[in-house]
Amino acid sequence: MLQIENLSGGYGDKKIVDRISFSVKKGRMLGILGPNGSGKSTLMKLISGVLEPTSGVVRVDGRPVGDFPAKELARKMAVLPQLHAHAFSHTVRETVSLGRYPHQSGWFSSWSAEDEAAVQEAMQLMDISHYESTLLEEMSGGEQQRVFVAQALAQNAAVLLLDEPTNHLDINHQKELLDTIKKQAIEKELTIISIFHDINLASMYCDELLLMDEGSIVRKGEPHEVVRTHDVESVYQTRVSNHPHPELPKPQITLLPGVRRTPAGLKVKAGDFLVTPEFVAYQSQLPLKTVSSAVVNAGSGWFRNFLNRRVDANYNVDNSYEEMVDYIEDSGLKATDTVAMMTAVRTEHAIVREYAGDFGSIVVAVTAGVGNGVDVSQAVAREQRVGTINTWIMVNGILSDEAFIQAMITATEAKTKALQHEQVIDPLTGTIATGTSTDSCLVAATQQGETLPYAGPITEVGKLIGTGVFECTVEAIHLYREAKKA
Amino acid sequence: MSKTALAYLVSLILLGGAVVLGVTVGTVSISPAVIWNPSSDEAAANILWNIRMPRVVLAGLVGAALAIAGAAFQGLLKNPLADPYTLGVSSGAAVGAVMTLFFGISIPFLGMYTLPVISMIGALITMLAVMGFARLVDRSMKMETVILTGIIFSSFLGSIMSLMIALTGEELRQIIGWLLGSVSMRGWPYVQMALPFVLVGSFVLWLYRRELNAMLFGEERAQHLGVDVKKSKLAILIGGSVLTGSAVAVSGTIGFVGLVVPHITRLVWGSDHRHVLPLSFINGAALLIVCDLVARTIISPTELPIGVITAFIGAPVFAFIFFRQRRGGL
């Protein structure tokens, strides 16, 4: 649909865009990324024909843009420029109606039903119909932006060039606008090229991306090929980290600020744990990076409060989440800042112990109840029963994503070994249990001090986790059994 | 009734009223009945049709021409302060007119039209020079830059005119009329001289009404919307120059009409050039007829130059628009 071949150009003698080539297929959306001054807007002007290229050619449907008469080109290609101030007042309707200019010909041609329909549809799509007779100058920047998008849509062109379409918009309208454009692109098979400031928005909505720097293409391809930490960091000269979108197979990036306000010296100590008959709790001065299978705030995140709460054996598990949140708030903590799990085991029997290594130290906290031992390798129909082993591992160090997962594996292996050592039997199968049906595990790290890229059994931290979890679990089982006997 | 129809109706009634006042009020008061029934008072009818009516029609044509040209220049330059006078285009036309009289130029085949044609050429050259210079100074052609450039050119062209006037002997009185503007003692031949150009120029501008709407959003935006910017610009400049040239050729430099009329028209009826242009045409005619009436009656029997009246109204309006643009609303 749209081919850009060897395009160069700029203002006067200054060459801003240097030999750029790419093409966009019908119905596809291409996003252009790049830092300020990388030539994105100039490239747009060269494509739209506002600037004369010094070399190269832009083709629409195989025909060079320069060969089109102005009106015919405007019926093929609509442009949304960046917002400018205006000296005169226009109503929304007048402004959107201008989009029909290329469809009107002849000296006396009048407004057709088709023109009216296109204007109405465009205003509806952009949710500005009720502003029809409002003056542009009385609207906010975001509302004005939507008016100009409607103007471009009213052109009914097969190619749309957008220069930062989400400028001035709040996040809801950013989403609405891009959803609408994307929907149009799919329904009407529009070909779209859009400049984006926001890499994450571009990644979410575009089929292809093009990363520019100093007038040239650094990388182009699908979002996963372009939104990569290394390229983004070198082009934008800033530290970023990339991570997956929670719902879409599109990579997202997060800025890493240059200024960190975290004071050093944060250390998790066994002595700071609060162990009572009601709960085991740890409150950290600063949030710890946490991965867990807790009841409240499972998954990964940063939290300050850690709670292992004792509940009655007959605790109603149906609305456990809401009840747990209420419990946390009632104890004066913020539920959003707290990871919480529960156990029927007497929490005063929790084992909390500190293990030191060359890199620093870890704290392991375990509560164990094994009345519900399960041999995970035996596929037997089971009823859920109470009895839980909750394992916490707090690391004084910087864990990588791999290390978090390896710490989990190591801890689980050590727990299973402890159950074997203690000859905990699955009452249904009569074999040695590997855990209980409701075990939870939590790994938290201060993300200060030494960097620990791995936490498998051959690493120092892995070894501490292994022995620590094994020892604590064994001891917790002892206490549990003694309490049962008593 | 739609707002648009109301706009045209009100404007036409105002124009009709201005014409009736213009031909009946004066040193000799004439009953409006004479318009419909000339035989009732032969002497009055004579004054009305041979002295007052050509004067009123000429004032109307000049007002219409300047107002529609002003509206077009404002749209083209996205500049609410632009008008043939503030841009220096009127001065360019006046230099052309004064030169024609000073050197006694007469182009074969053009005959009486030599004067307006040379004025138009003067207007066009000045317009191109002002725009070229303003663009050199400031690529974005800011409002103030363009107006300042217009003032520079006006002053320069004014000095050329003063020089020519100083060098003239008995023609002096006729030429001095071009400096302050007047529609007195012109008669029907002058109406005949201006009419075809005013009609053609206005028609050309009206053809570009939609392009002007697009260009209000900037030349780049207009191009995106499919406007052939170069062609439209040239056509609008020529149309505006034809109008300014013909107006100045018959009445001299009358300031601010092209500023005041489109501004008020927009304020009341909106910015759509499909209506701003024709409405400015009608309202411009009405305004200048009334201004001329005031000019010749206010300190009767002495007559004021009409430019004094338009400047008296126009300069404060200019200040008001400038203030509004810079300080954002009132």
Short mmCIF file of C-alpha atoms in Angstrom, two decimals, chain A residues 59-475:
data_model
loop_
_atom_site.label_atom_id
_atom_site.label_comp_id
_atom_site.label_asym_id
_atom_site.label_seq_id
_atom_site.Cartn_x
_atom_site.Cartn_y
_atom_site.Cartn_z
CA ARG A 59 4.56 5.47 -3.33
CA VAL A 60 0.89 5.01 -2.55
CA ASP A 61 -0.60 2.07 -4.43
CA GLY A 62 2.59 1.99 -6.49
CA ARG A 63 2.22 5.59 -7.64
CA PRO A 64 4.67 8.28 -6.49
CA VAL A 65 3.07 10.80 -4.11
CA GLY A 66 4.44 13.68 -6.18
CA ASP A 67 2.33 12.59 -9.18
CA PHE A 68 -0.95 13.03 -7.34
CA PRO A 69 -2.88 16.30 -7.65
CA ALA A 70 -3.32 17.77 -4.15
CA LYS A 71 -7.00 16.85 -3.83
CA GLU A 72 -6.58 13.32 -5.09
CA LEU A 73 -3.73 12.73 -2.64
CA ALA A 74 -5.91 14.01 0.21
CA ARG A 75 -8.55 11.45 -0.72
CA LYS A 76 -5.86 8.74 -0.44
CA MET A 77 -3.96 10.00 2.57
CA ALA A 78 -5.11 11.87 5.65
CA VAL A 79 -2.68 13.51 8.05
CA LEU A 80 -3.02 14.40 11.71
CA PRO A 81 -0.37 16.99 12.52
CA GLN A 82 0.66 18.15 15.96
CA LEU A 83 -1.67 20.65 17.50
CA HIS A 84 -1.13 24.35 16.84
CA ALA A 85 -2.69 27.51 18.19
CA HIS A 86 -5.30 29.24 16.05
CA ALA A 87 -6.00 32.90 15.55
CA PHE A 88 -9.66 32.45 14.64
CA SER A 89 -12.64 30.73 16.20
CA HIS A 90 -14.17 27.65 14.59
CA THR A 91 -16.88 25.37 15.76
CA VAL A 92 -16.20 21.66 16.07
CA ARG A 93 -18.53 20.95 13.18
CA GLU A 94 -16.84 23.46 10.88
CA THR A 95 -13.47 21.98 11.71
CA VAL A 96 -14.48 18.37 11.12
CA SER A 97 -16.34 19.36 7.92
CA LEU A 98 -13.07 20.64 6.45
CA GLY A 99 -12.04 16.99 6.22
CA ARG A 100 -14.52 16.72 3.37
CA TYR A 101 -12.68 19.37 1.32
CA PRO A 102 -10.95 16.88 -1.01
CA HIS A 103 -14.30 15.26 -1.81
CA GLN A 104 -15.85 18.50 -2.98
CA SER A 105 -15.15 19.72 -6.47
CA GLY A 106 -16.42 22.38 -8.84
CA TRP A 107 -17.07 26.06 -8.17
CA PHE A 108 -20.53 25.73 -6.70
CA SER A 109 -20.57 22.16 -5.40
CA SER A 110 -22.64 21.83 -2.29
CA TRP A 111 -22.67 19.63 0.79
CA SER A 112 -23.75 16.09 -0.12
CA ALA A 113 -25.47 13.46 1.98
CA GLU A 114 -22.25 11.46 1.83
CA ASP A 115 -20.29 14.42 3.24
CA GLU A 116 -22.79 14.77 6.06
CA ALA A 117 -22.67 11.05 6.87
CA ALA A 118 -18.86 11.01 6.96
CA VAL A 119 -18.74 14.03 9.29
CA GLN A 120 -21.39 12.58 11.60
CA GLU A 121 -19.62 9.23 11.76
CA ALA A 122 -16.24 10.79 12.46
CA MET A 123 -17.69 12.94 15.25
CA GLN A 124 -19.40 9.92 16.73
CA LEU A 125 -16.25 7.80 16.62
CA MET A 126 -14.31 10.49 18.44
CA ASP A 127 -17.16 11.06 20.89
CA ILE A 128 -17.51 14.76 20.10
CA SER A 129 -21.00 14.85 18.55
CA HIS A 130 -22.39 16.69 21.55
CA TYR A 131 -19.75 19.41 21.10
CA GLU A 132 -20.88 20.09 17.52
CA SER A 133 -21.36 23.83 17.92
CA THR A 134 -18.74 24.43 20.60
CA LEU A 135 -15.88 26.71 19.65
CA LEU A 136 -12.51 25.02 19.37
CA GLU A 137 -10.81 27.60 21.56
CA GLU A 138 -13.17 26.77 24.41
CA MET A 139 -12.05 23.13 24.48
CA SER A 140 -9.17 21.49 26.29
CA GLY A 141 -6.10 20.31 24.39
CA GLY A 142 -7.29 16.72 24.56
CA GLU A 143 -10.73 17.56 23.19
CA GLN A 144 -9.19 19.59 20.38
CA GLN A 145 -6.96 16.66 19.54
CA ARG A 146 -10.04 14.46 19.14
CA VAL A 147 -11.61 17.06 16.85
CA PHE A 148 -8.59 16.92 14.57
CA VAL A 149 -8.57 13.14 14.56
CA ALA A 150 -12.24 13.32 13.53
CA GLN A 151 -11.27 15.75 10.78
CA ALA A 152 -8.71 13.28 9.46
CA LEU A 153 -11.20 10.38 9.70
CA ALA A 154 -13.81 12.42 7.78
CA GLN A 155 -11.38 12.48 4.87
CA ASN A 156 -12.13 8.77 4.39
CA ALA A 157 -8.59 8.15 3.18
CA ALA A 158 -7.06 4.68 2.97
CA VAL A 159 -3.77 5.88 4.47
CA LEU A 160 -3.58 7.70 7.80
CA LEU A 161 -0.45 9.51 8.97
CA LEU A 162 -0.61 10.44 12.64
CA ASP A 163 1.88 12.59 14.50
CA GLU A 164 1.52 11.71 18.17
CA PRO A 165 -2.22 11.13 18.13
CA THR A 166 -2.39 10.69 21.91
CA ASN A 167 -0.76 14.01 22.71
CA HIS A 168 -2.67 15.96 25.39
CA LEU A 169 -4.93 12.98 26.15
CA ASP A 170 -5.52 11.35 29.52
CA ILE A 171 -5.00 7.58 29.71
CA ASN A 172 -8.65 6.76 29.15
CA HIS A 173 -8.83 8.88 26.01
CA GLN A 174 -5.45 7.58 24.83
CA LYS A 175 -6.88 4.10 24.97
CA GLU A 176 -10.25 5.10 23.47
CA LEU A 177 -8.59 6.94 20.60
CA LEU A 178 -6.16 4.18 19.76
CA ASP A 179 -8.87 1.54 20.10
CA THR A 180 -11.03 3.51 17.67
CA ILE A 181 -8.22 4.01 15.20
CA LYS A 182 -7.21 0.38 15.45
CA LYS A 183 -10.81 -0.71 14.94
CA GLN A 184 -11.08 1.52 11.89
CA ALA A 185 -7.84 0.11 10.60
CA ILE A 186 -9.20 -3.42 10.86
CA GLU A 187 -12.74 -2.72 9.60
CA LYS A 188 -11.85 -0.41 6.74
CA GLU A 189 -8.42 -1.90 6.07
CA LEU A 190 -6.69 1.42 6.67
CA THR A 191 -2.94 1.66 6.45
CA ILE A 192 -1.61 3.68 9.35
CA ILE A 193 1.74 5.23 10.15
CA SER A 194 1.90 6.90 13.51
CA ILE A 195 4.57 8.64 15.54
CA PHE A 196 4.57 7.67 19.21
CA HIS A 197 6.31 9.11 22.22
CA ASP A 198 5.06 6.30 24.40
CA ILE A 199 6.90 3.09 23.56
CA ASN A 200 4.40 0.94 25.48
CA LEU A 201 1.38 2.34 23.63
CA ALA A 202 3.17 1.83 20.34
CA SER A 203 4.04 -1.74 21.25
CA MET A 204 0.44 -2.51 22.24
CA TYR A 205 -1.29 -1.10 19.18
CA CYS A 206 1.13 -1.41 16.29
CA ASP A 207 1.74 -4.43 14.10
CA GLU A 208 5.19 -3.16 13.30
CA LEU A 209 7.55 -0.66 14.82
CA LEU A 210 10.36 1.40 13.49
CA LEU A 211 12.96 2.81 15.85
CA MET A 212 14.72 5.91 14.54
CA ASP A 213 17.83 7.73 15.65
CA GLU A 214 19.63 10.60 13.95
CA GLY A 215 17.54 10.32 10.82
CA SER A 216 18.13 6.63 10.21
CA ILE A 217 16.37 3.41 11.10
CA VAL A 218 17.99 1.65 14.04
CA ARG A 219 15.62 -1.29 14.00
CA LYS A 220 12.31 -2.24 12.48
CA GLY A 221 10.08 -5.25 12.86
CA GLU A 222 7.40 -6.61 15.14
CA PRO A 223 7.23 -5.08 18.63
CA HIS A 224 9.16 -7.95 20.21
CA GLU A 225 12.01 -7.33 17.79
CA VAL A 226 12.15 -3.59 18.41
CA VAL A 227 11.21 -3.04 22.05
CA ARG A 228 14.41 -4.47 23.43
CA THR A 229 16.25 -3.11 26.39
CA HIS A 230 19.55 -2.69 24.60
CA ASP A 231 18.28 -0.75 21.56
CA VAL A 232 15.89 1.41 23.52
CA GLU A 233 18.61 2.23 26.04
CA SER A 234 21.16 3.21 23.43
CA VAL A 235 18.74 5.27 21.31
CA TYR A 236 17.00 7.10 24.15
CA GLN A 237 20.14 7.26 26.32
CA THR A 238 18.25 6.11 29.36
CA ARG A 239 18.00 3.01 31.52
CA VAL A 240 14.94 0.87 30.91
CA SER A 241 13.80 -2.60 31.72
CA ASN A 242 11.49 -4.63 29.54
CA HIS A 243 8.73 -6.94 30.68
CA PRO A 244 5.70 -8.64 29.14
CA HIS A 245 2.28 -7.04 28.94
CA PRO A 246 -0.07 -8.83 31.38
CA GLU A 247 -2.70 -9.56 28.70
CA LEU A 248 -1.09 -9.17 25.30
CA PRO A 249 1.93 -10.79 23.66
CA LYS A 250 3.51 -7.33 23.42
CA PRO A 251 6.64 -6.24 25.23
CA GLN A 252 6.48 -3.21 27.51
CA ILE A 253 9.26 -1.14 28.96
CA THR A 254 9.65 0.56 32.28
CA LEU A 255 11.89 3.50 32.98
CA LEU A 256 14.55 3.04 35.59
CA PRO A 257 14.99 6.36 37.34
CA GLY A 258 18.45 7.82 37.67
CA VAL A 259 17.75 8.96 41.22
CA ARG A 260 17.05 6.25 43.78
CA ARG A 261 15.77 7.40 47.11
CA THR A 262 16.29 4.08 48.84
CA PRO A 263 18.82 4.54 51.63
CA ALA A 264 21.31 1.72 51.93
CA GLY A 265 21.56 -0.44 55.04
CA LEU A 266 18.25 -2.25 54.78
CA LYS A 267 18.66 -5.69 56.35
CA VAL A 268 16.17 -8.38 57.25
CA LYS A 269 16.98 -9.91 60.67
CA ALA A 270 15.38 -12.92 62.35
CA GLY A 271 15.06 -10.94 65.56
CA ASP A 272 12.70 -8.44 63.91
CA PHE A 273 10.06 -11.08 63.25
CA LEU A 274 7.01 -10.90 65.45
CA VAL A 275 5.85 -14.37 66.44
CA THR A 276 2.56 -14.56 68.40
CA PRO A 277 -0.17 -17.22 68.78
CA GLU A 278 -2.21 -15.21 66.30
CA PHE A 279 0.32 -14.59 63.53
CA VAL A 280 3.89 -14.43 62.31
CA ALA A 281 4.65 -10.99 61.00
CA TYR A 282 7.54 -9.07 59.57
CA GLN A 283 7.50 -5.36 58.86
CA SER A 284 10.24 -3.97 56.70
CA GLN A 285 11.28 -0.33 56.67
CA LEU A 286 11.33 -0.34 52.88
CA PRO A 287 9.45 -2.50 50.39
CA LEU A 288 11.00 -5.86 49.52
CA LYS A 289 10.74 -7.31 46.06
CA THR A 290 8.53 -10.32 46.57
CA VAL A 291 7.34 -13.38 44.66
CA SER A 292 4.78 -15.53 46.44
CA SER A 293 1.74 -17.79 46.30
CA ALA A 294 0.02 -15.96 49.17
CA VAL A 295 -3.70 -15.29 49.62
CA VAL A 296 -3.38 -11.51 49.41
CA ASN A 297 -0.98 -9.97 46.90
CA ALA A 298 0.24 -13.21 45.37
CA GLY A 299 2.51 -13.03 42.35
CA SER A 300 5.25 -10.46 42.23
CA GLY A 301 5.44 -6.99 43.68
CA TRP A 302 7.03 -4.77 46.27
CA PHE A 303 5.70 -4.98 49.81
CA ARG A 304 6.61 -3.80 53.27
CA ASN A 305 4.41 -6.04 55.42
CA PHE A 306 4.44 -9.84 55.58
CA LEU A 307 1.81 -11.75 57.48
CA ASN A 308 1.25 -15.45 58.18
CA ARG A 309 -2.03 -15.55 60.10
CA ARG A 310 -3.42 -18.36 62.13
CA VAL A 311 -7.01 -19.27 61.34
CA ASP A 312 -9.33 -21.82 62.87
CA ALA A 313 -9.34 -25.30 61.36
CA ASN A 314 -12.98 -24.72 60.39
CA TYR A 315 -12.25 -21.39 58.73
CA ASN A 316 -14.67 -20.70 55.87
CA VAL A 317 -12.41 -20.55 52.82
CA ASP A 318 -15.01 -19.24 50.32
CA ASN A 319 -14.48 -15.52 50.84
CA SER A 320 -11.05 -15.89 52.36
CA TYR A 321 -9.61 -13.06 50.25
CA GLU A 322 -12.09 -10.39 51.41
CA GLU A 323 -11.96 -11.58 54.98
CA MET A 324 -8.17 -11.49 54.90
CA VAL A 325 -8.10 -7.97 53.46
CA ASP A 326 -10.45 -6.80 56.23
CA TYR A 327 -8.22 -8.48 58.78
CA ILE A 328 -5.14 -6.70 57.45
CA GLU A 329 -6.85 -3.29 57.39
CA ASP A 330 -8.21 -3.88 60.90
CA SER A 331 -4.68 -4.52 62.18
CA GLY A 332 -3.71 -1.05 60.93
CA LEU A 333 -1.78 -2.16 57.86
CA LYS A 334 -2.44 -1.25 54.25
CA ALA A 335 -3.65 -4.25 52.28
CA THR A 336 -1.91 -2.91 49.18
CA ASP A 337 1.40 -3.02 51.00
CA THR A 338 0.98 -6.42 52.60
CA VAL A 339 1.52 -10.01 51.51
CA ALA A 340 -0.61 -12.30 53.62
CA MET A 341 -1.09 -16.07 53.86
CA MET A 342 -2.89 -18.22 56.38
CA THR A 343 -2.37 -21.40 58.30
CA ALA A 344 -4.27 -23.55 60.81
CA VAL A 345 -0.99 -24.30 62.58
CA ARG A 346 -0.22 -22.64 65.91
CA THR A 347 1.90 -19.71 64.76
CA GLU A 348 3.87 -19.52 68.00
CA HIS A 349 5.51 -22.72 66.77
CA ALA A 350 6.98 -20.90 63.78
CA ILE A 351 10.69 -21.40 63.21
CA VAL A 352 12.51 -18.20 62.22
CA ARG A 353 16.22 -18.45 61.65
CA GLU A 354 19.00 -16.43 60.09
CA TYR A 355 21.74 -17.98 57.90
CA ALA A 356 24.84 -15.99 56.96
CA GLY A 357 27.06 -16.43 53.92
CA ASP A 358 29.83 -14.50 52.15
CA PHE A 359 27.36 -12.41 50.14
CA GLY A 360 25.23 -11.52 53.16
CA SER A 361 22.45 -13.38 54.87
CA ILE A 362 19.01 -14.88 54.51
CA VAL A 363 16.17 -15.38 56.96
CA VAL A 364 13.95 -18.45 56.73
CA ALA A 365 10.58 -18.64 58.47
CA VAL A 366 8.48 -21.81 58.41
CA THR A 367 5.16 -22.86 59.92
CA ALA A 368 4.31 -26.50 59.33
CA GLY A 369 1.27 -28.66 59.84
CA VAL A 370 1.41 -32.07 58.19
CA GLY A 371 -1.93 -33.67 59.11
CA ASN A 372 -2.74 -33.23 55.48
CA GLY A 373 0.38 -34.74 53.91
CA VAL A 374 0.18 -35.28 50.16
CA ASP A 375 2.33 -37.35 47.85
CA VAL A 376 2.12 -35.24 44.75
CA SER A 377 3.26 -38.09 42.49
CA GLN A 378 0.15 -40.16 43.30
CA ALA A 379 -2.99 -39.20 41.37
CA VAL A 380 -5.74 -39.86 43.89
CA ALA A 381 -9.08 -38.11 44.31
CA ARG A 382 -8.70 -35.89 47.34
CA GLU A 383 -10.76 -33.64 49.55
CA GLN A 384 -9.22 -30.42 50.67
CA ARG A 385 -8.20 -30.54 54.31
CA VAL A 386 -6.47 -28.14 56.59
CA GLY A 387 -2.73 -28.50 57.14
CA THR A 388 -0.20 -26.25 55.59
CA ILE A 389 3.51 -25.62 55.32
CA ASN A 390 4.20 -21.93 54.77
CA THR A 391 7.77 -21.12 53.85
CA TRP A 392 9.28 -17.62 53.71
CA ILE A 393 12.75 -16.86 52.47
CA MET A 394 14.01 -13.27 52.88
CA VAL A 395 17.27 -12.55 51.13
CA ASN A 396 19.59 -9.66 51.97
CA GLY A 397 20.86 -9.14 48.44
CA ILE A 398 19.80 -8.35 44.89
CA LEU A 399 17.99 -11.24 43.24
CA SER A 400 17.49 -11.49 39.48
CA ASP A 401 14.24 -12.86 38.03
CA GLU A 402 15.95 -16.24 37.50
CA ALA A 403 17.22 -16.24 41.09
CA PHE A 404 13.69 -15.72 42.41
CA ILE A 405 12.45 -18.77 40.51
CA GLN A 406 15.50 -20.85 41.45
CA ALA A 407 15.05 -19.88 45.11
CA MET A 408 11.48 -21.20 44.90
CA ILE A 409 12.64 -24.47 43.36
CA THR A 410 15.40 -24.89 45.91
CA ALA A 411 13.08 -24.15 48.80
CA THR A 412 10.49 -26.65 47.54
CA GLU A 413 13.10 -29.35 47.11
CA ALA A 414 14.40 -28.76 50.62
CA LYS A 415 10.87 -28.89 52.04
CA THR A 416 10.17 -32.22 50.30
CA LYS A 417 13.44 -33.58 51.63
CA ALA A 418 12.44 -32.52 55.15
CA LEU A 419 9.10 -34.34 54.84
CA GLN A 420 10.91 -37.45 53.66
CA HIS A 421 13.39 -37.10 56.53
CA GLU A 422 10.50 -36.86 58.97
CA GLN A 423 8.65 -39.76 57.33
CA VAL A 424 5.48 -37.71 56.82
CA ILE A 425 2.98 -40.09 55.25
CA ASP A 426 0.16 -39.31 52.84
CA PRO A 427 -2.73 -40.99 54.70
CA LEU A 428 -4.59 -41.76 51.46
CA THR A 429 -1.80 -43.50 49.59
CA GLY A 430 0.40 -44.63 52.47
CA THR A 431 3.48 -43.25 50.69
CA ILE A 432 5.81 -40.48 51.87
CA ALA A 433 4.25 -37.04 51.40
CA THR A 434 5.96 -34.31 49.31
CA GLY A 435 4.04 -31.47 50.91
CA THR A 436 0.48 -30.58 51.88
CA SER A 437 -2.36 -29.61 49.57
CA THR A 438 -2.24 -25.93 50.50
CA ASP A 439 1.44 -25.06 50.90
CA SER A 440 2.61 -21.50 50.22
CA CYS A 441 6.02 -20.18 49.47
CA LEU A 442 7.36 -16.63 49.54
CA VAL A 443 10.72 -15.31 48.40
CA ALA A 444 11.53 -11.69 49.19
CA ALA A 445 14.71 -9.73 48.64
CA THR A 446 15.93 -6.34 49.80
CA GLN A 447 17.46 -5.67 46.35
CA GLN A 448 20.36 -4.03 48.12
CA GLY A 449 23.90 -5.22 48.61
CA GLU A 450 25.40 -7.93 46.47
CA THR A 451 23.90 -8.98 43.16
CA LEU A 452 22.84 -12.62 43.11
CA PRO A 453 22.08 -13.63 39.54
CA TYR A 454 21.31 -17.27 40.42
CA ALA A 455 19.97 -19.10 43.46
CA GLY A 456 20.26 -22.76 42.46
CA PRO A 457 21.79 -25.37 44.80
CA ILE A 458 25.36 -24.73 43.60
CA THR A 459 25.30 -21.06 44.54
CA GLU A 460 26.06 -19.78 48.00
CA VAL A 461 22.58 -18.36 48.47
CA GLY A 462 21.07 -21.60 47.09
CA LYS A 463 22.96 -23.64 49.62
CA LEU A 464 21.74 -21.44 52.48
CA ILE A 465 18.17 -21.70 51.23
CA GLY A 466 18.47 -25.47 50.96
CA THR A 467 19.87 -26.09 54.41
CA GLY A 468 17.83 -23.34 55.99
CA VAL A 469 14.46 -24.51 54.68
CA PHE A 470 15.34 -28.14 55.45
CA GLU A 471 16.36 -27.41 59.06
CA CYS A 472 13.48 -25.05 59.77
CA THR A 473 10.89 -27.39 58.26
CA VAL A 474 12.19 -30.40 60.20
CA GLU A 475 12.10 -28.42 63.41
#
